[in-house]
GROMACS .gro file of C-alpha atoms in nm:
model
  368
    1MET     CA    1  -0.858  -0.076   3.022
    2GLY     CA    2  -1.124  -0.310   2.889
    3GLY     CA    3  -1.461  -0.229   3.039
    4SER     CA    4  -1.324   0.059   3.247
    5PRO     CA    5  -1.564   0.349   3.305
    6LEU     CA    6  -1.384   0.591   3.076
    7ARG     CA    7  -1.582   0.903   2.994
    8ILE     CA    8  -1.551   0.926   2.615
    9LEU     CA    9  -1.688   1.187   2.375
   10VAL     CA   10  -1.714   1.117   2.002
   11VAL     CA   11  -1.749   1.439   1.803
   12GLY     CA   12  -1.918   1.377   1.468
   13ALA     CA   13  -2.199   1.141   1.373
   14GLY     CA   14  -2.092   1.046   1.023
   15ILE     CA   15  -1.942   0.713   0.924
   16ALA     CA   16  -1.624   0.761   1.129
   17GLY     CA   17  -1.799   0.876   1.445
   18LEU     CA   18  -2.076   0.618   1.445
   19ALA     CA   19  -1.831   0.338   1.366
   20ALA     CA   20  -1.611   0.453   1.655
   21ALA     CA   21  -1.912   0.458   1.888
   22ARG     CA   22  -2.009   0.107   1.776
   23ALA     CA   23  -1.658  -0.030   1.829
   24LEU     CA   24  -1.630   0.134   2.171
   25ARG     CA   25  -1.962  -0.011   2.284
   26MET     CA   26  -1.851  -0.357   2.174
   27ALA     CA   27  -1.537  -0.307   2.386
   28GLY     CA   28  -1.744  -0.220   2.695
   29TYR     CA   29  -1.747   0.160   2.684
   30ARG     CA   30  -2.046   0.396   2.671
   31PRO     CA   31  -1.943   0.701   2.470
   32ASP     CA   32  -2.140   1.021   2.421
   33VAL     CA   33  -2.186   1.111   2.052
   34THR     CA   34  -2.240   1.470   1.943
   35GLU     CA   35  -2.304   1.626   1.602
   36ARG     CA   36  -2.298   1.999   1.537
   37ARG     CA   37  -2.560   1.975   1.262
   38THR     CA   38  -2.928   1.956   1.346
   39VAL     CA   39  -3.127   1.650   1.245
   40THR     CA   40  -3.181   1.695   0.874
   41GLU     CA   41  -3.177   1.440   0.595
   42PRO     CA   42  -2.889   1.534   0.365
   43PRO     CA   43  -2.920   1.486  -0.011
   44ASP     CA   44  -2.833   1.123  -0.074
   45SER     CA   45  -2.531   1.003  -0.260
   46GLY     CA   46  -2.376   0.667  -0.328
   47LEU     CA   47  -2.089   0.486  -0.165
   48TYR     CA   48  -1.854   0.214  -0.284
   49LEU     CA   49  -1.720  -0.017  -0.012
   50PRO     CA   50  -1.413  -0.223  -0.112
   51GLY     CA   51  -1.343  -0.562   0.044
   52ASN     CA   52  -1.148  -0.424   0.340
   53ALA     CA   53  -1.455  -0.218   0.437
   54ALA     CA   54  -1.660  -0.540   0.443
   55ARG     CA   55  -1.399  -0.699   0.670
   56ALA     CA   56  -1.416  -0.402   0.909
   57LEU     CA   57  -1.796  -0.424   0.915
   58ARG     CA   58  -1.763  -0.790   1.016
   59ARG     CA   59  -1.535  -0.686   1.300
   60LEU     CA   60  -1.807  -0.442   1.405
   61ASP     CA   61  -2.065  -0.721   1.375
   62LEU     CA   62  -2.260  -0.517   1.120
   63ASP     CA   63  -2.204  -0.725   0.808
   64LEU     CA   64  -2.543  -0.898   0.830
   65PRO     CA   65  -2.756  -0.580   0.829
   66VAL     CA   66  -2.547  -0.440   0.540
   67ARG     CA   67  -2.568  -0.756   0.328
   68PRO     CA   68  -2.921  -0.695   0.187
   69LEU     CA   69  -2.835  -0.338   0.089
   70GLY     CA   70  -2.713  -0.205  -0.243
   71GLN     CA   71  -2.544  -0.432  -0.493
   72VAL     CA   72  -2.235  -0.651  -0.486
   73ILE     CA   73  -1.974  -0.532  -0.735
   74HIS     CA   74  -1.764  -0.804  -0.901
   75ARG     CA   75  -1.555  -0.605  -1.146
   76GLN     CA   76  -1.412  -0.261  -1.201
   77ARG     CA   77  -1.419  -0.170  -1.570
   78PHE     CA   78  -1.200   0.110  -1.706
   79LEU     CA   79  -1.293   0.262  -2.042
   80ASP     CA   80  -1.151   0.546  -2.245
   81ALA     CA   81  -1.356   0.861  -2.295
   82ALA     CA   82  -1.522   0.716  -2.605
   83GLY     CA   83  -1.636   0.408  -2.412
   84SER     CA   84  -1.383   0.155  -2.547
   85GLU     CA   85  -1.238  -0.101  -2.305
   86LEU     CA   86  -0.904  -0.022  -2.141
   87CYS     CA   87  -0.877  -0.283  -1.866
   88GLU     CA   88  -1.062  -0.437  -1.575
   89VAL     CA   89  -0.999  -0.559  -1.222
   90ASP     CA   90  -1.150  -0.886  -1.097
   91LEU     CA   91  -1.265  -0.778  -0.751
   92ASN     CA   92  -1.362  -1.127  -0.638
   93ARG     CA   93  -1.005  -1.238  -0.697
   94LEU     CA   94  -0.846  -0.923  -0.553
   95TRP     CA   95  -1.043  -0.938  -0.227
   96ALA     CA   96  -1.073  -1.318  -0.197
   97GLY     CA   97  -1.092  -1.412   0.170
   98VAL     CA   98  -1.133  -1.049   0.272
   99GLY     CA   99  -1.486  -0.945   0.176
  100GLU     CA  100  -1.728  -0.854  -0.099
  101CYS     CA  101  -1.724  -0.514  -0.265
  102ARG     CA  102  -2.056  -0.334  -0.244
  103ALA     CA  103  -2.213  -0.015  -0.380
  104LEU     CA  104  -2.506   0.130  -0.187
  105PRO     CA  105  -2.670   0.460  -0.094
  106ARG     CA  106  -2.467   0.637   0.175
  107SER     CA  107  -2.784   0.688   0.381
  108ASP     CA  108  -2.835   0.310   0.403
  109LEU     CA  109  -2.494   0.257   0.562
  110HIS     CA  110  -2.548   0.555   0.791
  111ARG     CA  111  -2.874   0.405   0.923
  112VAL     CA  112  -2.702   0.073   0.996
  113LEU     CA  113  -2.421   0.248   1.181
  114LEU     CA  114  -2.663   0.471   1.372
  115THR     CA  115  -2.853   0.167   1.499
  116GLY     CA  116  -2.529  -0.016   1.576
  117ALA     CA  117  -2.384   0.276   1.770
  118GLY     CA  118  -2.659   0.254   2.032
  119GLY     CA  119  -2.753   0.548   2.250
  120ALA     CA  120  -2.871   0.885   2.128
  121VAL     CA  121  -2.679   1.127   1.911
  122HIS     CA  122  -2.688   1.479   2.051
  123HIS     CA  123  -2.753   1.696   1.745
  124GLY     CA  124  -2.689   2.067   1.732
  125ALA     CA  125  -2.411   2.026   1.989
  126GLU     CA  126  -2.115   2.226   1.865
  127VAL     CA  127  -1.785   2.196   2.053
  128ARG     CA  128  -1.663   2.549   2.126
  129THR     CA  129  -1.350   2.489   2.334
  130LEU     CA  130  -1.125   2.205   2.449
  131ASP     CA  131  -0.917   2.250   2.764
  132LEU     CA  132  -0.654   1.975   2.772
  133ALA     CA  133  -0.521   1.869   3.113
  134ALA     CA  134  -0.286   1.582   3.194
  135ASP     CA  135  -0.560   1.327   3.256
  136ALA     CA  136  -0.880   1.484   3.119
  137VAL     CA  137  -1.032   1.715   2.859
  138THR     CA  138  -1.284   1.983   2.955
  139VAL     CA  139  -1.530   2.045   2.672
  140THR     CA  140  -1.741   2.358   2.638
  141PHE     CA  141  -2.038   2.325   2.403
  142GLY     CA  142  -2.219   2.593   2.207
  143ASP     CA  143  -2.504   2.612   2.459
  144GLY     CA  144  -2.261   2.684   2.741
  145THR     CA  145  -2.261   2.332   2.886
  146VAL     CA  146  -1.923   2.225   3.025
  147THR     CA  147  -1.836   1.854   3.061
  148GLU     CA  148  -1.516   1.671   3.148
  149TYR     CA  149  -1.406   1.362   2.956
  150ASP     CA  150  -1.121   1.113   2.979
  151LEU     CA  151  -1.096   1.099   2.599
  152VAL     CA  152  -1.228   1.309   2.311
  153ILE     CA  153  -1.239   1.152   1.964
  154GLY     CA  154  -1.253   1.393   1.671
  155ALA     CA  155  -1.452   1.226   1.393
  156ASP     CA  156  -1.572   1.549   1.237
  157GLY     CA  157  -1.435   1.523   0.886
  158PRO     CA  158  -1.159   1.688   0.684
  159ARG     CA  159  -1.250   2.036   0.811
  160SER     CA  160  -1.240   1.914   1.170
  161GLY     CA  161  -1.307   2.163   1.444
  162VAL     CA  162  -1.158   1.925   1.701
  163ARG     CA  163  -0.832   1.920   1.506
  164THR     CA  164  -0.814   2.299   1.522
  165LEU     CA  165  -0.914   2.328   1.888
  166ALA     CA  166  -0.658   2.066   1.993
  167ALA     CA  167  -0.383   2.232   1.785
  168LEU     CA  168  -0.325   1.913   1.585
  169GLY     CA  169  -0.297   2.086   1.251
  170GLY     CA  170  -0.425   2.361   1.032
  171PRO     CA  171  -0.703   2.355   0.775
  172ALA     CA  172  -0.732   2.086   0.512
  173ARG     CA  173  -0.565   2.171   0.184
  174PRO     CA  174  -0.728   2.136  -0.157
  175ALA     CA  175  -0.648   1.809  -0.331
  176GLY     CA  176  -0.691   1.979  -0.669
  177GLN     CA  177  -1.016   1.818  -0.781
  178ILE     CA  178  -1.374   1.930  -0.823
  179VAL     CA  179  -1.612   1.641  -0.762
  180TYR     CA  180  -1.969   1.600  -0.890
  181ARG     CA  181  -2.206   1.346  -0.733
  182GLY     CA  182  -2.556   1.243  -0.833
  183MET     CA  183  -2.811   0.962  -0.819
  184VAL     CA  184  -3.008   0.848  -1.122
  185ARG     CA  185  -3.322   0.640  -1.163
  186GLY     CA  186  -3.414   0.489  -1.494
  187GLY     CA  187  -3.070   0.533  -1.644
  188PRO     CA  188  -2.883   0.294  -1.872
  189PRO     CA  189  -2.820  -0.068  -1.768
  190VAL     CA  190  -2.489  -0.075  -1.578
  191ALA     CA  191  -2.403  -0.395  -1.394
  192GLU     CA  192  -2.056  -0.314  -1.260
  193TRP     CA  193  -1.841  -0.027  -1.136
  194THR     CA  194  -1.752   0.152  -1.461
  195ALA     CA  195  -1.507   0.440  -1.508
  196LEU     CA  196  -1.443   0.643  -1.821
  197LEU     CA  197  -1.106   0.817  -1.821
  198GLY     CA  198  -1.055   1.136  -2.018
  199GLN     CA  199  -0.802   1.417  -2.019
  200ARG     CA  200  -0.768   1.548  -1.663
  201ALA     CA  201  -1.122   1.425  -1.587
  202GLY     CA  202  -1.310   1.102  -1.519
  203PHE     CA  203  -1.666   0.976  -1.488
  204VAL     CA  204  -1.767   0.676  -1.272
  205VAL     CA  205  -2.106   0.500  -1.274
  206MET     CA  206  -2.212   0.214  -1.047
  207PRO     CA  207  -2.540   0.041  -0.958
  208VAL     CA  208  -2.652   0.084  -0.596
  209GLY     CA  209  -2.965  -0.133  -0.604
  210GLY     CA  210  -3.332  -0.057  -0.654
  211GLY     CA  211  -3.278   0.045  -1.017
  212ARG     CA  212  -3.061   0.338  -0.914
  213LEU     CA  213  -2.719   0.444  -1.037
  214TYR     CA  214  -2.467   0.652  -0.850
  215CYS     CA  215  -2.245   0.870  -1.065
  216TYR     CA  216  -1.927   1.036  -0.953
  217ALA     CA  217  -1.729   1.264  -1.182
  218ASP     CA  218  -1.424   1.478  -1.126
  219GLU     CA  219  -1.207   1.730  -1.305
  220VAL     CA  220  -0.890   1.913  -1.213
  221GLY     CA  221  -0.962   2.239  -1.030
  222THR     CA  222  -1.029   2.403  -0.695
  223THR     CA  223  -1.332   2.630  -0.752
  224PRO     CA  224  -1.679   2.473  -0.796
  225PRO     CA  225  -1.880   2.610  -1.089
  226ALA     CA  226  -2.186   2.829  -1.041
  227ASP     CA  227  -2.401   2.588  -1.246
  228PRO     CA  228  -2.267   2.238  -1.173
  229LEU     CA  229  -2.512   2.051  -1.395
  230ALA     CA  230  -2.428   2.269  -1.694
  231ARG     CA  231  -2.057   2.230  -1.627
  232LEU     CA  232  -2.091   1.853  -1.594
  233ARG     CA  233  -2.259   1.835  -1.933
  234GLU     CA  234  -1.999   2.067  -2.083
  235VAL     CA  235  -1.704   1.857  -1.963
  236PHE     CA  236  -1.850   1.511  -2.018
  237GLY     CA  237  -2.101   1.567  -2.296
  238SER     CA  238  -1.869   1.410  -2.554
  239TYR     CA  239  -1.804   1.094  -2.350
  240GLY     CA  240  -1.936   0.761  -2.471
  241GLY     CA  241  -2.051   0.442  -2.295
  242PRO     CA  242  -2.329   0.498  -2.041
  243VAL     CA  243  -2.244   0.866  -1.984
  244PRO     CA  244  -2.484   1.029  -2.236
  245ARG     CA  245  -2.788   0.853  -2.091
  246VAL     CA  246  -2.676   0.922  -1.735
  247LEU     CA  247  -2.640   1.292  -1.814
  248ASP     CA  248  -2.986   1.292  -1.972
  249ALA     CA  249  -3.135   1.136  -1.658
  250LEU     CA  250  -2.958   1.363  -1.409
  251ASP     CA  251  -3.168   1.648  -1.280
  252ARG     CA  252  -2.963   1.732  -0.972
  253VAL     CA  253  -2.593   1.717  -0.892
  254HIS     CA  254  -2.390   1.808  -0.586
  255VAL     CA  255  -2.048   1.960  -0.635
  256GLY     CA  256  -1.753   2.053  -0.418
  257PRO     CA  257  -1.375   2.054  -0.397
  258THR     CA  258  -1.188   1.763  -0.241
  259ASP     CA  259  -0.968   1.810   0.063
  260GLU     CA  260  -0.652   1.639   0.181
  261VAL     CA  261  -0.530   1.614   0.540
  262GLU     CA  262  -0.174   1.515   0.630
  263LEU     CA  263  -0.066   1.556   0.993
  264GLY     CA  264   0.249   1.505   1.194
  265ARG     CA  265   0.047   1.350   1.476
  266TRP     CA  266  -0.311   1.239   1.533
  267SER     CA  267  -0.337   1.293   1.907
  268ARG     CA  268  -0.250   1.549   2.168
  269GLY     CA  269  -0.307   1.477   2.532
  270ARG     CA  270  -0.634   1.291   2.547
  271VAL     CA  271  -0.770   1.411   2.214
  272VAL     CA  272  -0.739   1.184   1.911
  273LEU     CA  273  -0.855   1.205   1.548
  274VAL     CA  274  -1.011   0.932   1.334
  275GLY     CA  275  -1.124   0.908   0.973
  276ASP     CA  276  -1.102   1.209   0.744
  277ALA     CA  277  -1.021   1.438   1.036
  278ALA     CA  278  -0.683   1.261   1.058
  279HIS     CA  279  -0.603   1.152   0.702
  280ALA     CA  280  -0.848   1.265   0.434
  281THR     CA  281  -0.747   1.206   0.073
  282ALA     CA  282  -0.910   1.253  -0.265
  283PRO     CA  283  -1.171   0.978  -0.314
  284THR     CA  284  -0.989   0.820  -0.608
  285LEU     CA  285  -0.940   0.479  -0.439
  286ALA     CA  286  -1.279   0.488  -0.262
  287GLN     CA  287  -1.109   0.420   0.072
  288GLY     CA  288  -1.254   0.699   0.286
  289ALA     CA  289  -1.527   0.491   0.450
  290ALA     CA  290  -1.305   0.183   0.470
  291MET     CA  291  -1.028   0.373   0.649
  292ALA     CA  292  -1.279   0.522   0.893
  293LEU     CA  293  -1.424   0.179   0.973
  294GLU     CA  294  -1.076   0.034   1.020
  295ASP     CA  295  -0.978   0.326   1.246
  296ALA     CA  296  -1.277   0.254   1.468
  297VAL     CA  297  -1.188  -0.114   1.507
  298VAL     CA  298  -0.822  -0.047   1.586
  299LEU     CA  299  -0.886   0.241   1.827
  300ALA     CA  300  -1.131   0.034   2.034
  301GLU     CA  301  -0.893  -0.263   2.035
  302SER     CA  302  -0.606  -0.040   2.144
  303LEU     CA  303  -0.805   0.111   2.432
  304HIS     CA  304  -0.919  -0.233   2.546
  305ALA     CA  305  -0.567  -0.378   2.546
  306ALA     CA  306  -0.359  -0.086   2.678
  307GLY     CA  307  -0.287   0.007   3.035
  308SER     CA  308  -0.348   0.378   2.982
  309VAL     CA  309  -0.523   0.612   2.741
  310GLU     CA  310  -0.190   0.759   2.634
  311SER     CA  311  -0.036   0.422   2.544
  312ALA     CA  312  -0.356   0.323   2.364
  313LEU     CA  313  -0.339   0.631   2.143
  314VAL     CA  314   0.025   0.560   2.057
  315ALA     CA  315  -0.063   0.201   1.967
  316TYR     CA  316  -0.360   0.311   1.756
  317GLU     CA  317  -0.161   0.560   1.552
  318SER     CA  318   0.135   0.327   1.501
  319ARG     CA  319  -0.097   0.058   1.361
  320ARG     CA  320  -0.297   0.288   1.139
  321ARG     CA  321  -0.036   0.518   0.986
  322PRO     CA  322   0.118   0.267   0.741
  323ARG     CA  323  -0.220   0.186   0.584
  324THR     CA  324  -0.343   0.544   0.561
  325LYS     CA  325  -0.008   0.654   0.417
  326TRP     CA  326  -0.036   0.376   0.158
  327VAL     CA  327  -0.381   0.502   0.059
  328ARG     CA  328  -0.258   0.862   0.032
  329ASP     CA  329   0.047   0.765  -0.174
  330ARG     CA  330  -0.145   0.537  -0.409
  331THR     CA  331  -0.417   0.801  -0.447
  332ARG     CA  332  -0.157   1.052  -0.555
  333ASP     CA  333  -0.002   0.795  -0.792
  334ARG     CA  334  -0.335   0.734  -0.961
  335ASP     CA  335  -0.426   1.100  -0.973
  336ARG     CA  336  -0.100   1.181  -1.148
  337THR     CA  337  -0.219   0.977  -1.445
  338ARG     CA  338  -0.471   1.257  -1.509
  339ASP     CA  339  -0.193   1.470  -1.649
  340VAL     CA  340  -0.074   1.202  -1.891
  341PRO     CA  341  -0.223   1.255  -2.238
  342PRO     CA  342  -0.467   0.975  -2.325
  343ALA     CA  343  -0.261   0.896  -2.637
  344LEU     CA  344   0.020   0.784  -2.405
  345ARG     CA  345  -0.180   0.660  -2.108
  346ASP     CA  346  -0.444   0.449  -2.278
  347PRO     CA  347  -0.209   0.203  -2.457
  348LEU     CA  348  -0.031   0.147  -2.124
  349LEU     CA  349  -0.359   0.076  -1.947
  350ARG     CA  350  -0.470  -0.164  -2.219
  351GLY     CA  351  -0.154  -0.363  -2.164
  352ARG     CA  352  -0.097  -0.338  -1.789
  353GLY     CA  353  -0.384  -0.141  -1.636
  354GLY     CA  354  -0.546  -0.429  -1.453
  355ARG     CA  355  -0.222  -0.517  -1.276
  356ILE     CA  356  -0.143  -0.153  -1.201
  357PHE     CA  357  -0.483  -0.078  -1.048
  358GLN     CA  358  -0.489  -0.404  -0.852
  359GLU     CA  359  -0.147  -0.324  -0.703
  360HIS     CA  360  -0.292  -0.008  -0.547
  361TYR     CA  361  -0.480  -0.224  -0.294
  362ARG     CA  362  -0.206  -0.478  -0.215
  363LEU     CA  363  -0.132  -0.363   0.140
  364LEU     CA  364  -0.502  -0.326   0.221
  365VAL     CA  365  -0.570  -0.694   0.158
  366ASP     CA  366  -0.352  -0.775   0.460
  367PRO     CA  367  -0.517  -0.795   0.803
  368LEU     CA  368  -0.556  -0.479   1.011
   0.00000   0.00000   0.00000
């Protein structure tokens, strides 16, 4: 169906939606992109892109505009809560021939994807209903507008409205973590991705360029605290390494629970899900953006090569499920180490941690 005049709607203008729009345009399609939120600048956070994300950006022909942004990360360092070395992963070796790892502000990547997607994003356009027929989907928007499409792509995150309207699954379920995110200027010198592992909690710091640090912390739980900054200092105030100075420099933190999505199928009729709407996991492996970018590449390739929308959606899901399942399973493996007392876990990580953590990405080094 390469270059055919399919009427395609992409719902969601985050990383997954904009990447899908970019990939579709490269394949000869002209999708509409809608976003239920109005145009507002969200509070910024950081983003870590592993090597497979860089490869997907190359496939989207967006690697050059991303290259000047943020900072290349060469190593992942794992420390205990006091700041003593546990192990490290050589990222250049792990992702050799695949792509560089990069940390950058999320807004920087969003701007690149927005430019690459082409066309306007229709903000404030909430999808109210989806009427699925054999060869089309009738979409009713919040303002009463009704439009028919040949394909609707739900790229609207773990709490996807498209998923609900298309009866592809219920609500996301809590992954059991509370996550804190913040950006710091003038913090301690940190040159690499650095994680401090405590008891049922962890604190990650990474440089994102321009003298800024992105910090990501998590603890076991499902209910965000009323005062997240106070809670962050309560849980991590005794940590060593760069954490004390990061906490001193933080004046604002964003907090929320993490969600997990596991579905029996990703499409119904001519509605299909991509990114977190289809397969959200806890962010432990930092694969959310990478999986969304890969989804976009594979979906566009499948549509271009297939003889029908239905066969394209089958091909897309069959290619993507093994990788997203790997990410979910390895995420759960790593998260289970939270419940192991540091007295038992830390000696193991000092001896074998680098190999264990590197193994979590083995399948993702392979081509899409």
